[in-house]
Amino acid sequence: MTQDAELKFVVTNTLIVENIERSVAFYRDVLGATVLREGQPTFLQLGNIWLTINGGGGGTDDKPDVAAAPPLDPNVLSHFINLRVTDIRRYYELWSSRGAKFITEPKVHATEMRCYMRDPDGYLIEVGQTTMTTGPLDLYQ
């Protein structure tokens, strides 16, 4: 076994939120995420990504000058989650029926159809369906 074969890691996406329970309920009940660990932080699996939901706060011993906080202005974009789906209209209807608030209905663009929603803390979530390949998820397999 080579040294590189022994190195493994997963990538998680950490969201700093105002209310952990409210955010977990959104990702679990609206988008269908699986809760892997409750508490602070809470870990979820959403499709093929892992989310860490945690509250804000001041610095820590390994990042003393860095404060953690939810987005200050939901209209200033610095981070968003991109959910690639097989049937955007079905997901739009499903997640809307579960309480998701979309900014617009799905719109057709040159290589995809897409629309956006927000989570309870204002994080932007893109929902997109690729149209430039035979299957909508072909780029990701």
mmCIF file of N, CA and C in Angstrom:
data_model
loop_
_atom_site.group_PDB
_atom_site.id
_atom_site.type_symbol
_atom_site.label_atom_id
_atom_site.label_comp_id
_atom_site.label_asym_id
_atom_site.label_seq_id
_atom_site.Cartn_x
_atom_site.Cartn_y
_atom_site.Cartn_z
ATOM 1 N N MET A 1 0.849 -1.182 0.000
ATOM 2 C CA MET A 1 0.000 0.000 0.000
ATOM 3 C C MET A 1 0.892 1.241 0.000
ATOM 4 N N THR A 2 0.613 2.160 -0.895
ATOM 5 C CA THR A 2 1.399 3.392 -0.944
ATOM 6 C C THR A 2 0.960 4.325 0.164
ATOM 7 N N GLN A 3 1.808 5.282 0.448
ATOM 8 C CA GLN A 3 1.459 6.252 1.481
ATOM 9 C C GLN A 3 0.191 7.011 1.113
ATOM 10 N N ASP A 4 0.021 7.393 -0.165
ATOM 11 C CA ASP A 4 -1.165 8.132 -0.584
ATOM 12 C C ASP A 4 -2.440 7.329 -0.405
ATOM 13 N N ALA A 5 -2.373 6.001 -0.569
ATOM 14 C CA ALA A 5 -3.566 5.165 -0.425
ATOM 15 C C ALA A 5 -4.085 5.194 1.006
ATOM 16 N N GLU A 6 -3.224 5.479 1.973
ATOM 17 C CA GLU A 6 -3.635 5.517 3.370
ATOM 18 C C GLU A 6 -4.302 6.842 3.736
ATOM 19 N N LEU A 7 -4.074 7.875 2.969
ATOM 20 C CA LEU A 7 -4.638 9.180 3.280
ATOM 21 C C LEU A 7 -6.066 9.257 2.767
ATOM 22 N N LYS A 8 -6.994 9.526 3.661
ATOM 23 C CA LYS A 8 -8.401 9.647 3.283
ATOM 24 C C LYS A 8 -8.991 10.825 4.030
ATOM 25 N N PHE A 9 -9.941 11.469 3.410
ATOM 26 C CA PHE A 9 -10.635 12.547 4.095
ATOM 27 C C PHE A 9 -11.999 12.750 3.468
ATOM 28 N N VAL A 10 -12.871 13.409 4.198
ATOM 29 C CA VAL A 10 -14.161 13.838 3.673
ATOM 30 C C VAL A 10 -14.211 15.353 3.791
ATOM 31 N N VAL A 11 -15.016 15.955 2.973
ATOM 32 C CA VAL A 11 -15.198 17.399 3.009
ATOM 33 C C VAL A 11 -16.559 17.686 3.631
ATOM 34 N N THR A 12 -16.579 18.537 4.619
ATOM 35 C CA THR A 12 -17.840 18.966 5.212
ATOM 36 C C THR A 12 -17.999 20.455 4.964
ATOM 37 N N ASN A 13 -19.216 20.892 4.979
ATOM 38 C CA ASN A 13 -19.547 22.291 4.799
ATOM 39 C C ASN A 13 -20.142 22.757 6.121
ATOM 40 N N THR A 14 -19.495 23.712 6.791
ATOM 41 C CA THR A 14 -19.968 24.194 8.082
ATOM 42 C C THR A 14 -20.776 25.465 7.899
ATOM 43 N N LEU A 15 -21.971 25.460 8.462
ATOM 44 C CA LEU A 15 -22.831 26.636 8.443
ATOM 45 C C LEU A 15 -22.956 27.157 9.865
ATOM 46 N N ILE A 16 -22.646 28.426 10.061
ATOM 47 C CA ILE A 16 -22.817 29.076 11.357
ATOM 48 C C ILE A 16 -24.215 29.677 11.354
ATOM 49 N N VAL A 17 -25.018 29.310 12.354
ATOM 50 C CA VAL A 17 -26.442 29.668 12.352
ATOM 51 C C VAL A 17 -26.850 30.339 13.653
ATOM 52 N N GLU A 18 -27.985 31.021 13.610
ATOM 53 C CA GLU A 18 -28.551 31.657 14.802
ATOM 54 C C GLU A 18 -29.174 30.630 15.740
ATOM 55 N N ASN A 19 -29.853 29.618 15.170
ATOM 56 C CA ASN A 19 -30.606 28.653 15.956
ATOM 57 C C ASN A 19 -30.367 27.264 15.360
ATOM 58 N N ILE A 20 -29.606 26.444 16.051
ATOM 59 C CA ILE A 20 -29.228 25.136 15.520
ATOM 60 C C ILE A 20 -30.453 24.268 15.254
ATOM 61 N N GLU A 21 -31.381 24.204 16.202
ATOM 62 C CA GLU A 21 -32.551 23.342 16.036
ATOM 63 C C GLU A 21 -33.375 23.749 14.823
ATOM 64 N N ARG A 22 -33.566 25.044 14.623
ATOM 65 C CA ARG A 22 -34.340 25.540 13.476
ATOM 66 C C ARG A 22 -33.652 25.171 12.164
ATOM 67 N N SER A 23 -32.346 25.336 12.100
ATOM 68 C CA SER A 23 -31.615 25.012 10.876
ATOM 69 C C SER A 23 -31.616 23.514 10.598
ATOM 70 N N VAL A 24 -31.409 22.719 11.639
ATOM 71 C CA VAL A 24 -31.449 21.269 11.461
ATOM 72 C C VAL A 24 -32.823 20.842 10.953
ATOM 73 N N ALA A 25 -33.882 21.406 11.508
ATOM 74 C CA ALA A 25 -35.241 21.071 11.052
ATOM 75 C C ALA A 25 -35.408 21.392 9.569
ATOM 76 N N PHE A 26 -34.873 22.514 9.106
ATOM 77 C CA PHE A 26 -34.977 22.870 7.690
ATOM 78 C C PHE A 26 -34.266 21.840 6.816
ATOM 79 N N TYR A 27 -33.012 21.554 7.114
ATOM 80 C CA TYR A 27 -32.247 20.626 6.275
ATOM 81 C C TYR A 27 -32.802 19.200 6.358
ATOM 82 N N ARG A 28 -33.298 18.798 7.521
ATOM 83 C CA ARG A 28 -33.861 17.456 7.695
ATOM 84 C C ARG A 28 -35.267 17.361 7.095
ATOM 85 N N ASP A 29 -36.162 18.263 7.486
ATOM 86 C CA ASP A 29 -37.576 18.135 7.138
ATOM 87 C C ASP A 29 -37.910 18.656 5.749
ATOM 88 N N VAL A 30 -37.208 19.674 5.294
ATOM 89 C CA VAL A 30 -37.494 20.243 3.973
ATOM 90 C C VAL A 30 -36.663 19.553 2.893
ATOM 91 N N LEU A 31 -35.347 19.456 3.104
ATOM 92 C CA LEU A 31 -34.476 18.915 2.064
ATOM 93 C C LEU A 31 -34.192 17.424 2.212
ATOM 94 N N GLY A 32 -34.558 16.818 3.342
ATOM 95 C CA GLY A 32 -34.403 15.382 3.507
ATOM 96 C C GLY A 32 -33.049 14.920 4.011
ATOM 97 N N ALA A 33 -32.285 15.788 4.660
ATOM 98 C CA ALA A 33 -30.983 15.398 5.201
ATOM 99 C C ALA A 33 -31.159 14.400 6.342
ATOM 100 N N THR A 34 -30.125 13.597 6.559
ATOM 101 C CA THR A 34 -30.096 12.638 7.660
ATOM 102 C C THR A 34 -29.230 13.212 8.773
ATOM 103 N N VAL A 35 -29.762 13.239 9.986
ATOM 104 C CA VAL A 35 -29.000 13.714 11.139
ATOM 105 C C VAL A 35 -28.089 12.584 11.591
ATOM 106 N N LEU A 36 -26.783 12.857 11.613
ATOM 107 C CA LEU A 36 -25.795 11.861 12.027
ATOM 108 C C LEU A 36 -25.418 12.014 13.492
ATOM 109 N N ARG A 37 -25.461 13.249 13.977
ATOM 110 C CA ARG A 37 -25.132 13.539 15.384
ATOM 111 C C ARG A 37 -25.854 14.814 15.772
ATOM 112 N N GLU A 38 -26.569 14.767 16.890
ATOM 113 C CA GLU A 38 -27.245 15.959 17.399
ATOM 114 C C GLU A 38 -26.351 16.668 18.393
ATOM 115 N N GLY A 39 -26.656 17.929 18.646
ATOM 116 C CA GLY A 39 -25.903 18.698 19.624
ATOM 117 C C GLY A 39 -25.224 19.878 18.977
ATOM 118 N N GLN A 40 -24.224 20.377 19.678
ATOM 119 C CA GLN A 40 -23.471 21.508 19.158
ATOM 120 C C GLN A 40 -22.020 21.097 19.001
ATOM 121 N N PRO A 41 -21.595 20.836 17.774
ATOM 122 C CA PRO A 41 -22.304 20.986 16.505
ATOM 123 C C PRO A 41 -23.159 19.757 16.171
ATOM 124 N N THR A 42 -24.074 19.951 15.228
ATOM 125 C CA THR A 42 -24.879 18.861 14.687
ATOM 126 C C THR A 42 -24.313 18.506 13.315
ATOM 127 N N PHE A 43 -24.229 17.213 13.021
ATOM 128 C CA PHE A 43 -23.721 16.733 11.732
ATOM 129 C C PHE A 43 -24.862 16.106 10.942
ATOM 130 N N LEU A 44 -24.942 16.458 9.661
ATOM 131 C CA LEU A 44 -25.967 15.928 8.767
ATOM 132 C C LEU A 44 -25.333 15.428 7.486
ATOM 133 N N GLN A 45 -26.019 14.495 6.850
ATOM 134 C CA GLN A 45 -25.638 14.092 5.495
ATOM 135 C C GLN A 45 -26.772 14.522 4.580
ATOM 136 N N LEU A 46 -26.425 15.276 3.542
ATOM 137 C CA LEU A 46 -27.375 15.767 2.548
ATOM 138 C C LEU A 46 -26.861 15.329 1.193
ATOM 139 N N GLY A 47 -27.492 14.314 0.615
ATOM 140 C CA GLY A 47 -26.982 13.764 -0.637
ATOM 141 C C GLY A 47 -25.588 13.234 -0.400
ATOM 142 N N ASN A 48 -24.638 13.718 -1.170
ATOM 143 C CA ASN A 48 -23.256 13.244 -1.033
ATOM 144 C C ASN A 48 -22.358 14.256 -0.326
ATOM 145 N N ILE A 49 -22.953 15.174 0.438
ATOM 146 C CA ILE A 49 -22.144 16.103 1.230
ATOM 147 C C ILE A 49 -22.508 15.978 2.701
ATOM 148 N N TRP A 50 -21.597 16.422 3.538
ATOM 149 C CA TRP A 50 -21.822 16.425 4.962
ATOM 150 C C TRP A 50 -21.872 17.876 5.407
ATOM 151 N N LEU A 51 -22.875 18.190 6.217
ATOM 152 C CA LEU A 51 -23.040 19.533 6.754
ATOM 153 C C LEU A 51 -22.788 19.514 8.250
ATOM 154 N N THR A 52 -22.093 20.521 8.706
ATOM 155 C CA THR A 52 -21.936 20.755 10.129
ATOM 156 C C THR A 52 -22.716 22.028 10.435
ATOM 157 N N ILE A 53 -23.657 21.934 11.359
ATOM 158 C CA ILE A 53 -24.468 23.085 11.759
ATOM 159 C C ILE A 53 -24.009 23.483 13.155
ATOM 160 N N ASN A 54 -23.566 24.744 13.302
ATOM 161 C CA ASN A 54 -23.032 25.171 14.581
ATOM 162 C C ASN A 54 -23.420 26.617 14.854
ATOM 163 N N GLY A 55 -23.439 26.961 16.129
ATOM 164 C CA GLY A 55 -23.723 28.330 16.521
ATOM 165 C C GLY A 55 -22.488 29.200 16.388
ATOM 166 N N GLY A 56 -22.693 30.483 16.458
ATOM 167 C CA GLY A 56 -21.587 31.429 16.347
ATOM 168 C C GLY A 56 -20.870 31.607 17.664
ATOM 169 N N GLY A 57 -19.854 32.444 17.622
ATOM 170 C CA GLY A 57 -19.118 32.730 18.841
ATOM 171 C C GLY A 57 -17.790 33.386 18.554
ATOM 172 N N GLY A 58 -17.086 33.669 19.597
ATOM 173 C CA GLY A 58 -15.794 34.330 19.476
ATOM 174 C C GLY A 58 -14.680 33.381 19.088
ATOM 175 N N GLY A 59 -13.487 33.883 19.128
ATOM 176 C CA GLY A 59 -12.321 33.105 18.729
ATOM 177 C C GLY A 59 -12.079 31.897 19.615
ATOM 178 N N THR A 60 -11.221 31.029 19.136
ATOM 179 C CA THR A 60 -10.784 29.854 19.890
ATOM 180 C C THR A 60 -9.260 29.886 19.954
ATOM 181 N N ASP A 61 -8.660 28.974 20.716
ATOM 182 C CA ASP A 61 -7.212 29.025 20.875
ATOM 183 C C ASP A 61 -6.456 28.837 19.563
ATOM 184 N N ASP A 62 -7.082 28.178 18.566
ATOM 185 C CA ASP A 62 -6.403 27.967 17.288
ATOM 186 C C ASP A 62 -6.788 28.988 16.223
ATOM 187 N N LYS A 63 -7.747 29.850 16.525
ATOM 188 C CA LYS A 63 -8.105 30.979 15.655
ATOM 189 C C LYS A 63 -8.627 32.123 16.531
ATOM 190 N N PRO A 64 -7.736 32.704 17.351
ATOM 191 C CA PRO A 64 -8.162 33.651 18.379
ATOM 192 C C PRO A 64 -8.813 34.924 17.867
ATOM 193 N N ASP A 65 -8.517 35.354 16.654
ATOM 194 C CA ASP A 65 -9.060 36.611 16.154
ATOM 195 C C ASP A 65 -10.203 36.417 15.165
ATOM 196 N N VAL A 66 -10.734 35.201 15.081
ATOM 197 C CA VAL A 66 -11.782 34.895 14.103
ATOM 198 C C VAL A 66 -13.094 34.632 14.840
ATOM 199 N N ALA A 67 -14.108 35.426 14.555
ATOM 200 C CA ALA A 67 -15.443 35.223 15.119
ATOM 201 C C ALA A 67 -16.304 34.487 14.100
ATOM 202 N N ALA A 68 -17.185 33.628 14.581
ATOM 203 C CA ALA A 68 -18.094 32.877 13.719
ATOM 204 C C ALA A 68 -19.499 33.472 13.839
ATOM 205 N N ALA A 69 -20.116 33.786 12.697
ATOM 206 C CA ALA A 69 -21.452 34.391 12.707
ATOM 207 C C ALA A 69 -22.186 34.032 11.420
ATOM 208 N N PRO A 70 -23.509 33.969 11.483
ATOM 209 C CA PRO A 70 -24.290 33.753 10.255
ATOM 210 C C PRO A 70 -24.114 34.940 9.314
ATOM 211 N N PRO A 71 -24.590 34.816 8.081
ATOM 212 C CA PRO A 71 -24.467 35.937 7.133
ATOM 213 C C PRO A 71 -25.086 37.212 7.705
ATOM 214 N N LEU A 72 -24.377 38.329 7.559
ATOM 215 C CA LEU A 72 -24.894 39.605 8.046
ATOM 216 C C LEU A 72 -25.921 40.198 7.092
ATOM 217 N N ASP A 73 -25.734 39.986 5.805
ATOM 218 C CA ASP A 73 -26.641 40.521 4.791
ATOM 219 C C ASP A 73 -26.936 39.406 3.785
ATOM 220 N N PRO A 74 -28.178 38.907 3.759
ATOM 221 C CA PRO A 74 -28.486 37.798 2.849
ATOM 222 C C PRO A 74 -28.372 38.153 1.371
ATOM 223 N N ASN A 75 -28.220 39.438 1.073
ATOM 224 C CA ASN A 75 -28.093 39.864 -0.319
ATOM 225 C C ASN A 75 -26.650 40.089 -0.750
ATOM 226 N N VAL A 76 -25.692 39.774 0.130
ATOM 227 C CA VAL A 76 -24.286 39.806 -0.217
ATOM 228 C C VAL A 76 -23.805 38.360 -0.219
ATOM 229 N N LEU A 77 -23.443 37.862 -1.387
ATOM 230 C CA LEU A 77 -23.124 36.451 -1.549
ATOM 231 C C LEU A 77 -21.625 36.207 -1.414
ATOM 232 N N SER A 78 -21.257 35.340 -0.472
ATOM 233 C CA SER A 78 -19.869 34.903 -0.362
ATOM 234 C C SER A 78 -19.781 33.383 -0.297
ATOM 235 N N HIS A 79 -20.906 32.721 -0.128
ATOM 236 C CA HIS A 79 -20.939 31.269 -0.008
ATOM 237 C C HIS A 79 -22.355 30.806 -0.348
ATOM 238 N N PHE A 80 -22.452 29.677 -1.065
ATOM 239 C CA PHE A 80 -23.764 29.065 -1.222
ATOM 240 C C PHE A 80 -23.618 27.584 -1.473
ATOM 241 N N ILE A 81 -24.671 26.865 -1.152
ATOM 242 C CA ILE A 81 -24.730 25.428 -1.398
ATOM 243 C C ILE A 81 -25.380 25.246 -2.760
ATOM 244 N N ASN A 82 -24.847 24.326 -3.543
ATOM 245 C CA ASN A 82 -25.363 24.048 -4.877
ATOM 246 C C ASN A 82 -25.872 22.614 -4.886
ATOM 247 N N LEU A 83 -27.179 22.432 -5.031
ATOM 248 C CA LEU A 83 -27.777 21.109 -5.094
ATOM 249 C C LEU A 83 -28.078 20.796 -6.554
ATOM 250 N N ARG A 84 -27.406 19.803 -7.105
ATOM 251 C CA ARG A 84 -27.639 19.382 -8.490
ATOM 252 C C ARG A 84 -28.656 18.251 -8.453
ATOM 253 N N VAL A 85 -29.722 18.377 -9.217
ATOM 254 C CA VAL A 85 -30.844 17.438 -9.147
ATOM 255 C C VAL A 85 -31.143 16.823 -10.504
ATOM 256 N N THR A 86 -31.917 15.745 -10.486
ATOM 257 C CA THR A 86 -32.285 15.042 -11.715
ATOM 258 C C THR A 86 -33.527 15.624 -12.373
ATOM 259 N N ASP A 87 -34.402 16.226 -11.589
ATOM 260 C CA ASP A 87 -35.666 16.771 -12.109
ATOM 261 C C ASP A 87 -36.020 18.007 -11.300
ATOM 262 N N ILE A 88 -35.580 19.157 -11.777
ATOM 263 C CA ILE A 88 -35.699 20.394 -11.001
ATOM 264 C C ILE A 88 -37.146 20.749 -10.688
ATOM 265 N N ARG A 89 -38.047 20.512 -11.599
ATOM 266 C CA ARG A 89 -39.445 20.876 -11.341
ATOM 267 C C ARG A 89 -40.045 20.022 -10.220
ATOM 268 N N ARG A 90 -39.701 18.728 -10.197
ATOM 269 C CA ARG A 90 -40.205 17.863 -9.122
ATOM 270 C C ARG A 90 -39.636 18.280 -7.772
ATOM 271 N N TYR A 91 -38.328 18.582 -7.730
ATOM 272 C CA TYR A 91 -37.737 19.014 -6.467
ATOM 273 C C TYR A 91 -38.287 20.374 -6.041
ATOM 274 N N TYR A 92 -38.487 21.258 -6.978
ATOM 275 C CA TYR A 92 -39.066 22.563 -6.670
ATOM 276 C C TYR A 92 -40.440 22.382 -6.007
ATOM 277 N N GLU A 93 -41.270 21.539 -6.580
ATOM 278 C CA GLU A 93 -42.612 21.281 -6.029
ATOM 279 C C GLU A 93 -42.521 20.596 -4.664
ATOM 280 N N LEU A 94 -41.672 19.571 -4.561
ATOM 281 C CA LEU A 94 -41.533 18.833 -3.308
ATOM 282 C C LEU A 94 -41.062 19.747 -2.181
ATOM 283 N N TRP A 95 -39.956 20.449 -2.404
ATOM 284 C CA TRP A 95 -39.403 21.281 -1.348
ATOM 285 C C TRP A 95 -40.292 22.480 -1.045
ATOM 286 N N SER A 96 -40.982 23.019 -2.043
ATOM 287 C CA SER A 96 -41.956 24.087 -1.782
ATOM 288 C C SER A 96 -43.071 23.575 -0.879
ATOM 289 N N SER A 97 -43.540 22.352 -1.145
ATOM 290 C CA SER A 97 -44.627 21.787 -0.329
ATOM 291 C C SER A 97 -44.191 21.535 1.108
ATOM 292 N N ARG A 98 -42.886 21.423 1.318
ATOM 293 C CA ARG A 98 -42.350 21.220 2.663
ATOM 294 C C ARG A 98 -41.958 22.524 3.343
ATOM 295 N N GLY A 99 -42.209 23.645 2.681
ATOM 296 C CA GLY A 99 -41.959 24.932 3.305
ATOM 297 C C GLY A 99 -40.793 25.731 2.777
ATOM 298 N N ALA A 100 -40.069 25.230 1.785
ATOM 299 C CA ALA A 100 -38.962 26.016 1.216
ATOM 300 C C ALA A 100 -39.518 27.248 0.524
ATOM 301 N N LYS A 101 -38.831 28.352 0.676
ATOM 302 C CA LYS A 101 -39.210 29.612 0.037
ATOM 303 C C LYS A 101 -38.205 29.920 -1.066
ATOM 304 N N PHE A 102 -38.645 29.775 -2.308
ATOM 305 C CA PHE A 102 -37.783 30.030 -3.455
ATOM 306 C C PHE A 102 -37.882 31.487 -3.871
ATOM 307 N N ILE A 103 -36.785 32.016 -4.384
ATOM 308 C CA ILE A 103 -36.764 33.392 -4.879
ATOM 309 C C ILE A 103 -37.555 33.480 -6.179
ATOM 310 N N THR A 104 -37.372 32.505 -7.079
ATOM 311 C CA THR A 104 -38.129 32.418 -8.332
ATOM 312 C C THR A 104 -38.412 30.956 -8.619
ATOM 313 N N GLU A 105 -39.243 30.703 -9.585
ATOM 314 C CA GLU A 105 -39.419 29.355 -10.108
ATOM 315 C C GLU A 105 -38.170 29.005 -10.912
ATOM 316 N N PRO A 106 -37.982 27.720 -11.276
ATOM 317 C CA PRO A 106 -36.815 27.354 -12.098
ATOM 318 C C PRO A 106 -36.774 28.143 -13.401
ATOM 319 N N LYS A 107 -35.593 28.645 -13.741
ATOM 320 C CA LYS A 107 -35.371 29.423 -14.960
ATOM 321 C C LYS A 107 -34.423 28.665 -15.879
ATOM 322 N N VAL A 108 -34.662 28.755 -17.191
ATOM 323 C CA VAL A 108 -33.825 28.095 -18.181
ATOM 324 C C VAL A 108 -32.653 29.010 -18.536
ATOM 325 N N HIS A 109 -31.434 28.454 -18.486
ATOM 326 C CA HIS A 109 -30.216 29.150 -18.870
ATOM 327 C C HIS A 109 -29.490 28.319 -19.925
ATOM 328 N N ALA A 110 -28.365 28.783 -20.416
ATOM 329 C CA ALA A 110 -27.674 28.144 -21.546
ATOM 330 C C ALA A 110 -27.336 26.674 -21.304
ATOM 331 N N THR A 111 -26.858 26.320 -20.123
ATOM 332 C CA THR A 111 -26.417 24.947 -19.868
ATOM 333 C C THR A 111 -27.127 24.293 -18.694
ATOM 334 N N GLU A 112 -28.128 24.954 -18.158
ATOM 335 C CA GLU A 112 -28.823 24.417 -16.990
ATOM 336 C C GLU A 112 -30.149 25.130 -16.768
ATOM 337 N N MET A 113 -30.973 24.520 -15.922
ATOM 338 C CA MET A 113 -32.128 25.183 -15.337
ATOM 339 C C MET A 113 -31.786 25.360 -13.869
ATOM 340 N N ARG A 114 -32.176 26.505 -13.287
ATOM 341 C CA ARG A 114 -31.843 26.706 -11.881
ATOM 342 C C ARG A 114 -32.813 27.677 -11.216
ATOM 343 N N CYS A 115 -32.827 27.576 -9.900
ATOM 344 C CA CYS A 115 -33.571 28.499 -9.043
ATOM 345 C C CYS A 115 -32.871 28.520 -7.688
ATOM 346 N N TYR A 116 -33.251 29.443 -6.840
ATOM 347 C CA TYR A 116 -32.591 29.615 -5.550
ATOM 348 C C TYR A 116 -33.617 29.715 -4.436
ATOM 349 N N MET A 117 -33.227 29.172 -3.275
ATOM 350 C CA MET A 117 -34.001 29.329 -2.052
ATOM 351 C C MET A 117 -33.036 29.764 -0.964
ATOM 352 N N ARG A 118 -33.587 30.099 0.196
ATOM 353 C CA ARG A 118 -32.759 30.451 1.349
ATOM 354 C C ARG A 118 -33.092 29.521 2.513
ATOM 355 N N ASP A 119 -32.074 29.237 3.318
ATOM 356 C CA ASP A 119 -32.343 28.508 4.555
ATOM 357 C C ASP A 119 -32.757 29.524 5.619
ATOM 358 N N PRO A 120 -33.096 29.078 6.825
ATOM 359 C CA PRO A 120 -33.596 30.026 7.839
ATOM 360 C C PRO A 120 -32.630 31.130 8.229
ATOM 361 N N ASP A 121 -31.325 30.940 8.013
ATOM 362 C CA ASP A 121 -30.353 31.979 8.343
ATOM 363 C C ASP A 121 -29.983 32.855 7.154
ATOM 364 N N GLY A 122 -30.614 32.609 6.018
ATOM 365 C CA GLY A 122 -30.355 33.429 4.846
ATOM 366 C C GLY A 122 -29.312 32.864 3.898
ATOM 367 N N TYR A 123 -28.743 31.681 4.202
ATOM 368 C CA TYR A 123 -27.799 31.085 3.267
ATOM 369 C C TYR A 123 -28.512 30.765 1.968
ATOM 370 N N LEU A 124 -27.900 31.118 0.873
ATOM 371 C CA LEU A 124 -28.464 30.867 -0.441
ATOM 372 C C LEU A 124 -28.199 29.425 -0.851
ATOM 373 N N ILE A 125 -29.224 28.774 -1.397
ATOM 374 C CA ILE A 125 -29.095 27.405 -1.887
ATOM 375 C C ILE A 125 -29.541 27.403 -3.338
ATOM 376 N N GLU A 126 -28.605 27.059 -4.225
ATOM 377 C CA GLU A 126 -28.933 26.929 -5.647
ATOM 378 C C GLU A 126 -29.431 25.520 -5.900
ATOM 379 N N VAL A 127 -30.518 25.405 -6.639
ATOM 380 C CA VAL A 127 -31.013 24.114 -7.102
ATOM 381 C C VAL A 127 -30.880 24.148 -8.615
ATOM 382 N N GLY A 128 -30.093 23.236 -9.170
ATOM 383 C CA GLY A 128 -29.829 23.270 -10.602
ATOM 384 C C GLY A 128 -29.926 21.903 -11.243
ATOM 385 N N GLN A 129 -30.325 21.924 -12.506
ATOM 386 C CA GLN A 129 -30.354 20.717 -13.322
ATOM 387 C C GLN A 129 -29.566 20.999 -14.586
ATOM 388 N N THR A 130 -28.456 20.272 -14.768
ATOM 389 C CA THR A 130 -27.612 20.435 -15.946
ATOM 390 C C THR A 130 -28.359 19.963 -17.189
ATOM 391 N N THR A 131 -28.259 20.741 -18.272
ATOM 392 C CA THR A 131 -28.903 20.366 -19.538
ATOM 393 C C THR A 131 -27.885 20.148 -20.653
ATOM 394 N N MET A 132 -26.593 20.274 -20.353
ATOM 395 C CA MET A 132 -25.571 20.156 -21.405
ATOM 396 C C MET A 132 -25.045 18.737 -21.564
ATOM 397 N N THR A 133 -25.525 17.796 -20.763
ATOM 398 C CA THR A 133 -25.122 16.405 -20.873
ATOM 399 C C THR A 133 -26.373 15.547 -21.051
ATOM 400 N N THR A 134 -26.187 14.296 -21.457
ATOM 401 C CA THR A 134 -27.318 13.405 -21.666
ATOM 402 C C THR A 134 -28.128 13.236 -20.388
ATOM 403 N N GLY A 135 -27.452 12.943 -19.289
ATOM 404 C CA GLY A 135 -28.109 12.816 -17.985
ATOM 405 C C GLY A 135 -27.784 14.013 -17.122
ATOM 406 N N PRO A 136 -28.702 14.473 -16.298
ATOM 407 C CA PRO A 136 -28.470 15.688 -15.494
ATOM 408 C C PRO A 136 -27.352 15.584 -14.473
ATOM 409 N N LEU A 137 -26.950 14.363 -14.097
ATOM 410 C CA LEU A 137 -25.865 14.208 -13.119
ATOM 411 C C LEU A 137 -24.607 13.602 -13.726
ATOM 412 N N ASP A 138 -24.521 13.513 -15.052
ATOM 413 C CA ASP A 138 -23.378 12.879 -15.715
ATOM 414 C C ASP A 138 -22.043 13.534 -15.347
ATOM 415 N N LEU A 139 -22.007 14.831 -15.138
ATOM 416 C CA LEU A 139 -20.752 15.510 -14.801
ATOM 417 C C LEU A 139 -20.229 15.111 -13.435
ATOM 418 N N TYR A 140 -21.084 14.601 -12.576
ATOM 419 C CA TYR A 140 -20.731 14.383 -11.180
ATOM 420 C C TYR A 140 -20.527 12.921 -10.819
ATOM 421 N N GLN A 141 -20.442 12.067 -11.821
ATOM 422 C CA GLN A 141 -20.285 10.641 -11.534
ATOM 423 C C GLN A 141 -18.936 10.143 -11.992
#
